[in-house]
């Protein structure tokens, strides 16, 4: 089973169009050691030509061009993307659906009922798409069991509901429901090996750590280094946890949490905000991650399990 990281950055991408923080400005000027990153998405395949797209990033067309495996060219109109699975209804995870409108049959779309309702109403992408290819929605419920992905029988998934935040446009932004955000366990039925992906993770629980301890690899929320990262820069009045992202540093932060996992688990941070110092490959913060055995995802990263 292969995971290809299509976009490793949080909403806004890196560099972000209107941002002149140390990282964004430094990347444009070539004065820092960092790689540009597109917005949040991964693709999973068992056979290398049929893929489950997890999240549909606003950068999807660039991502497809950068990853030719997603276009196997078996017919005059074709795509390797067999189905799309959404982790939440955030703009950085759903806007790319509009770019898939030329598809010739309804797009199989897996998400929780909460996410499906946000993208039918608050940000009515699926209503708009009904005038193009349309979607074939598959409502996911977290039942603690693995199910095969329709059309991709060699990939098994099990949704895990998470505590984070629905998007700012959602009527439920300040009263999150289970199902507004999820992580996904992906199992290779041939080997029984698992991966866990959760780009938006606001709070760790013992049950979640247990699930993660049984995985070969975890790809988890790497948005912010500190709780007050956006506040200190004057970019937001809210702290990291308040917008649904557990910061890496500090007490109970992501580093401390990941330290509790067995050393057999490969630990990778993903969905990295452009303000995060870990993007600078020679930063002290990156060195701390390395010392804890934690990797930082980049666009084009390939993970096998
Ligand atoms: C988030 O996860 O909080 C987002 O990256 C926000 C966004 O897309 O604007
Ligand atoms: Mn996001
Ligand atoms: Zn920036």
Coordinates of C-alpha atoms and ligand atoms in Angstrom, one line a residue:
X1 CA 0.0 0.0 0.0
X2 CA 1.3 3.4 -0.9
X3 CA 0.5 6.9 0.4
X4 CA 1.6 9.8 -1.8
X5 CA 1.6 13.2 0.0
X6 CA 0.0 15.5 -2.6
X7 CA -0.1 18.6 -0.4
X8 CA 1.6 18.9 3.0
X9 CA 0.6 22.5 4.0
X10 CA -2.4 23.8 5.9
X11 CA -4.9 26.2 4.3
X12 CA -3.2 29.0 2.5
X13 CA -0.3 26.9 1.3
X14 CA 3.4 27.8 1.6
X15 CA 4.1 30.5 0.6
X16 CA 0.6 32.0 1.2
X17 CA -0.3 34.6 -1.4
X18 CA -0.7 37.6 0.9
X19 CA 1.7 36.6 3.7
X20 CA 5.1 38.1 4.5
X21 CA 5.9 36.2 7.6
X22 CA 9.5 35.2 8.1
X23 CA 8.8 31.9 6.3
X24 CA 6.7 33.1 3.4
X25 CA 8.9 36.1 2.7
X26 CA 12.1 34.1 3.2
X27 CA 10.9 31.3 0.8
X28 CA 10.1 33.9 -2.0
X29 CA 13.5 35.6 -1.5
X30 CA 15.4 32.3 -1.3
X31 CA 16.9 33.3 2.0
X32 CA 15.6 30.3 4.0
X33 CA 16.2 26.5 3.7
X34 CA 12.6 25.4 3.0
X35 CA 10.4 23.8 0.4
X36 CA 7.2 25.2 -1.1
X37 CA 4.1 23.2 -0.2
X38 CA 0.6 22.9 -1.6
X39 CA -2.6 22.6 0.4
X40 CA -3.6 19.5 2.3
X41 CA -4.2 16.2 0.6
X42 CA -2.9 12.7 0.3
X43 CA -3.7 9.8 -2.2
X44 CA -3.7 6.1 -1.3
X45 CA -3.3 3.2 -3.7
X46 CA -2.8 -0.5 -3.5
X47 CA -2.0 -1.1 -7.2
X48 CA -0.4 2.2 -8.2
X49 CA -3.1 3.2 -10.8
X50 CA -6.4 3.4 -8.8
X51 CA -6.3 5.9 -6.0
X52 CA -8.4 7.1 -3.1
X53 CA -8.0 10.8 -2.9
X54 CA -8.2 12.0 0.7
X55 CA -9.3 15.6 0.7
X56 CA -9.7 17.6 -2.5
X57 CA -7.3 20.5 -2.2
X58 CA -7.7 23.9 -4.0
X59 CA -4.3 23.0 -5.5
X60 CA -5.6 19.6 -6.9
X61 CA -4.9 20.4 -10.6
X62 CA -1.2 21.3 -9.8
X63 CA -1.0 18.2 -7.6
X64 CA -2.3 15.9 -10.4
X65 CA 0.3 17.4 -12.8
X66 CA 3.0 16.9 -10.2
X67 CA 2.0 13.2 -9.7
X68 CA 1.6 11.5 -13.1
X69 CA 0.6 8.3 -11.4
X70 CA -2.8 9.9 -10.9
X71 CA -3.4 10.0 -14.6
X72 CA -2.9 6.4 -15.9
X73 CA -4.3 7.3 -19.4
X74 CA -6.3 4.1 -20.0
X75 CA -8.9 5.9 -22.1
X76 CA -9.4 9.3 -23.9
X77 CA -11.1 10.6 -20.7
X78 CA -9.6 9.0 -17.6
X79 CA -8.3 9.6 -14.1
X80 CA -6.6 7.5 -11.4
X81 CA -8.9 9.1 -8.8
X82 CA -11.5 6.4 -8.2
X83 CA -13.1 8.0 -5.1
X84 CA -12.7 11.0 -2.7
X85 CA -12.7 10.8 1.1
X86 CA -13.1 14.0 3.1
X87 CA -11.6 14.5 6.6
X88 CA -13.7 17.7 7.2
X89 CA -15.5 20.4 5.3
X90 CA -12.7 23.0 5.5
X91 CA -12.0 25.1 2.4
X92 CA -8.5 23.6 2.0
X93 CA -10.0 20.1 1.9
X94 CA -13.1 20.4 -0.3
X95 CA -12.7 23.2 -2.8
X96 CA -10.8 20.9 -5.3
X97 CA -14.1 19.0 -5.8
X98 CA -15.1 21.7 -8.1
X99 CA -12.1 21.1 -10.3
X100 CA -13.2 17.5 -10.8
X101 CA -16.5 18.5 -12.5
X102 CA -15.5 17.2 -15.9
X103 CA -15.7 13.6 -14.7
X104 CA -18.1 11.5 -16.8
X105 CA -19.9 9.8 -14.0
X106 CA -20.9 10.9 -10.5
X107 CA -17.9 11.2 -8.2
X108 CA -18.0 8.7 -5.3
X109 CA -17.7 10.9 -2.2
X110 CA -17.1 9.5 1.3
X111 CA -17.6 11.7 4.3
X112 CA -19.6 11.9 7.5
X113 CA -23.2 13.1 7.4
X114 CA -22.1 16.4 9.1
X115 CA -19.5 17.1 6.4
X116 CA -21.9 16.2 3.6
X117 CA -24.4 18.6 5.0
X118 CA -21.9 21.5 5.3
X119 CA -20.9 21.1 1.7
X120 CA -24.5 20.8 0.5
X121 CA -25.6 23.9 2.4
X122 CA -23.1 26.3 4.0
X123 CA -20.6 25.9 1.1
X124 CA -22.9 24.2 -1.5
X125 CA -20.3 22.5 -3.6
X126 CA -22.3 19.3 -4.0
X127 CA -25.3 21.2 -5.1
X128 CA -23.2 23.1 -7.7
X129 CA -21.6 19.8 -8.8
X130 CA -25.1 18.3 -9.4
X131 CA -25.1 20.5 -12.6
X132 CA -21.9 18.9 -13.7
X133 CA -20.8 15.3 -12.9
X134 CA -22.7 15.1 -9.6
X135 CA -21.5 13.1 -6.6
X136 CA -22.4 9.7 -5.3
X137 CA -22.3 10.3 -1.6
X138 CA -21.4 7.6 0.9
X139 CA -22.1 8.6 4.5
X140 CA -19.5 7.3 6.9
X141 CA -20.1 6.4 10.5
X142 CA -17.4 5.5 12.9
X143 CA -18.2 2.0 13.9
X144 CA -14.8 0.7 14.9
X145 CA -14.8 -1.6 11.9
X146 CA -12.9 -1.6 8.6
X147 CA -14.9 -1.4 5.3
X148 CA -13.6 -1.7 1.8
X149 CA -13.6 1.5 -0.2
X150 CA -16.2 1.2 -3.0
X151 CA -14.4 0.7 -6.3
X152 CA -11.1 0.1 -4.4
X153 CA -11.5 -3.3 -2.8
X154 CA -7.8 -3.5 -1.8
X155 CA -8.0 -0.5 0.5
X156 CA -9.9 -0.8 3.8
X157 CA -10.8 2.2 5.9
X158 CA -12.2 2.9 9.4
X159 CA -13.3 6.4 10.2
X160 CA -12.3 7.8 13.6
X161 CA -14.3 10.8 14.9
X162 CA -12.0 13.6 16.3
X163 CA -12.3 16.6 18.4
X164 CA -11.5 19.7 16.3
X165 CA -13.5 22.4 14.7
X166 CA -15.9 22.7 11.7
X167 CA -15.1 25.5 9.2
X168 CA -15.7 29.1 10.0
X169 CA -18.7 29.1 7.5
X170 CA -20.4 26.2 9.3
X171 CA -23.4 27.1 11.6
X172 CA -21.7 24.6 14.0
X173 CA -18.3 26.4 14.2
X174 CA -18.7 27.2 17.9
X175 CA -20.6 24.0 18.9
X176 CA -18.7 21.2 17.1
X177 CA -20.5 17.9 16.6
X178 CA -18.8 14.5 16.5
X179 CA -18.4 14.0 12.7
X180 CA -17.3 17.5 11.9
X181 CA -13.8 16.2 11.8
X182 CA -12.4 12.8 11.4
X183 CA -9.2 10.9 11.1
X184 CA -8.9 7.7 9.0
X185 CA -7.4 4.4 9.7
X186 CA -6.2 2.8 6.4
X187 CA -5.5 -0.9 6.4
X188 CA -3.6 -3.0 4.0
X189 CA -5.8 -6.1 4.0
X190 CA -3.0 -8.2 2.6
X191 CA -0.6 -7.5 5.5
X192 CA -2.9 -6.2 8.2
X193 CA -0.7 -3.1 8.5
X194 CA -2.3 0.2 9.2
X195 CA -1.7 3.9 8.8
X196 CA -3.6 6.8 10.5
X197 CA -4.1 10.1 8.9
X198 CA -5.5 13.2 10.8
X199 CA -4.6 16.6 9.4
X200 CA -6.9 18.4 11.9
X201 CA -6.6 17.1 15.4
X202 CA -7.4 19.4 18.3
X203 CA -7.2 17.1 21.2
X204 CA -5.5 13.7 21.9
X205 CA -7.3 11.0 23.9
X206 CA -6.1 7.8 25.4
X207 CA -8.3 5.8 23.0
X208 CA -6.8 7.7 20.0
X209 CA -3.2 7.0 21.3
X210 CA -4.2 3.3 21.5
X211 CA -5.3 3.3 17.9
X212 CA -2.2 5.0 16.8
X213 CA 0.0 2.6 18.8
X214 CA -1.2 -0.2 16.5
X215 CA -0.2 1.6 13.3
X216 CA 2.9 1.3 11.2
X217 CA 2.7 5.0 10.4
X218 CA 0.8 8.0 11.6
X219 CA 0.4 11.3 9.7
X220 CA -1.0 13.8 12.1
X221 CA -1.7 17.5 12.6
X222 CA 1.5 19.6 12.2
X223 CA -0.3 22.9 11.8
X224 CA 1.3 25.0 14.6
X225 CA 4.5 24.9 16.7
X226 CA 3.1 27.0 19.6
X227 CA -0.4 27.6 21.0
X228 CA -0.1 31.4 20.4
X229 CA 1.7 31.3 17.0
X230 CA -1.0 33.2 15.1
X231 CA -1.7 35.5 18.0
X232 CA 2.0 36.6 18.4
X233 CA 2.2 37.4 14.7
X234 CA -1.1 39.4 14.9
X235 CA -2.7 37.0 12.3
X236 CA -5.5 35.7 14.6
X237 CA -7.0 36.4 17.9
X238 CA -7.4 32.7 18.6
X239 CA -5.0 30.1 19.9
X240 CA -4.1 26.9 18.1
X241 CA -6.5 24.6 20.1
X242 CA -9.3 27.1 19.7
X243 CA -9.1 26.7 15.9
X244 CA -8.9 22.9 16.3
X245 CA -5.2 22.2 16.1
X246 CA -3.0 20.7 18.8
X247 CA 0.3 22.6 18.8
X248 CA 3.6 20.6 18.7
X249 CA 5.4 22.2 21.6
X250 CA 4.5 22.7 25.3
X251 CA 2.8 20.5 27.9
X252 CA 0.4 17.9 26.4
X253 CA 1.5 19.1 22.9
X254 CA 1.9 16.8 19.9
X255 CA 5.6 16.0 20.6
X256 CA 4.8 14.8 24.1
X257 CA 1.8 12.8 22.8
X258 CA 3.8 11.1 20.0
X259 CA 6.6 10.3 22.5
X260 CA 4.1 7.9 24.1
X261 CA 3.9 5.7 21.0
X262 CA 6.1 2.6 20.5
X263 CA 9.3 3.2 18.5
X264 CA 7.9 0.9 15.8
X265 CA 5.4 3.6 14.8
X266 CA 6.7 6.0 12.1
X267 CA 5.6 9.5 13.1
X268 CA 5.0 12.2 10.5
X269 CA 3.6 15.7 10.8
X270 CA 1.4 17.0 8.0
X271 CA -0.9 20.0 7.3
X272 CA 1.8 22.5 8.3
X273 CA 0.9 26.1 8.5
X274 CA 3.2 28.6 6.7
X275 CA 4.0 30.3 10.0
X276 CA 5.5 27.1 11.6
X277 CA 9.2 27.2 12.2
X278 CA 9.6 23.5 11.4
X279 CA 9.3 24.4 7.7
X280 CA 12.9 25.8 8.0
X281 CA 14.9 22.6 7.7
X282 CA 17.8 24.1 9.7
X283 CA 15.7 25.5 12.5
X284 CA 16.1 24.6 16.2
X285 CA 12.4 23.5 16.2
X286 CA 13.1 21.0 13.3
X287 CA 16.1 19.7 15.2
X288 CA 13.8 19.0 18.2
X289 CA 11.5 17.0 16.0
X290 CA 14.4 15.0 14.6
X291 CA 15.6 14.3 18.1
X292 CA 12.1 12.9 18.9
X293 CA 12.1 10.7 15.8
X294 CA 9.3 12.8 14.2
X295 CA 9.4 13.5 10.4
X296 CA 7.9 16.5 8.5
X297 CA 5.8 15.6 5.4
X298 CA 6.6 17.3 2.1
X299 CA 4.8 17.4 -1.2
X300 CA 5.7 14.2 -3.2
X301 CA 6.6 12.2 -0.1
X302 CA 5.9 8.5 -0.6
X303 CA 5.0 6.2 2.3
X304 CA 4.7 2.5 1.9
X305 CA 3.2 0.1 4.5
Ligands
LIG1 C1 -7.6 24.7 9.1 O1 -7.5 23.5 9.1 O2 -7.9 25.4 10.2 C2 -7.5 25.4 7.8 O3 -6.3 25.1 7.2 C3 -8.2 26.6 7.6 C4 -8.4 27.1 6.2 O4 -8.4 26.3 5.2 O5 -8.6 28.3 6.0
LIG2 MN1 -7.0 22.9 7.1
LIG3 ZN1 3.3 33.1 6.1

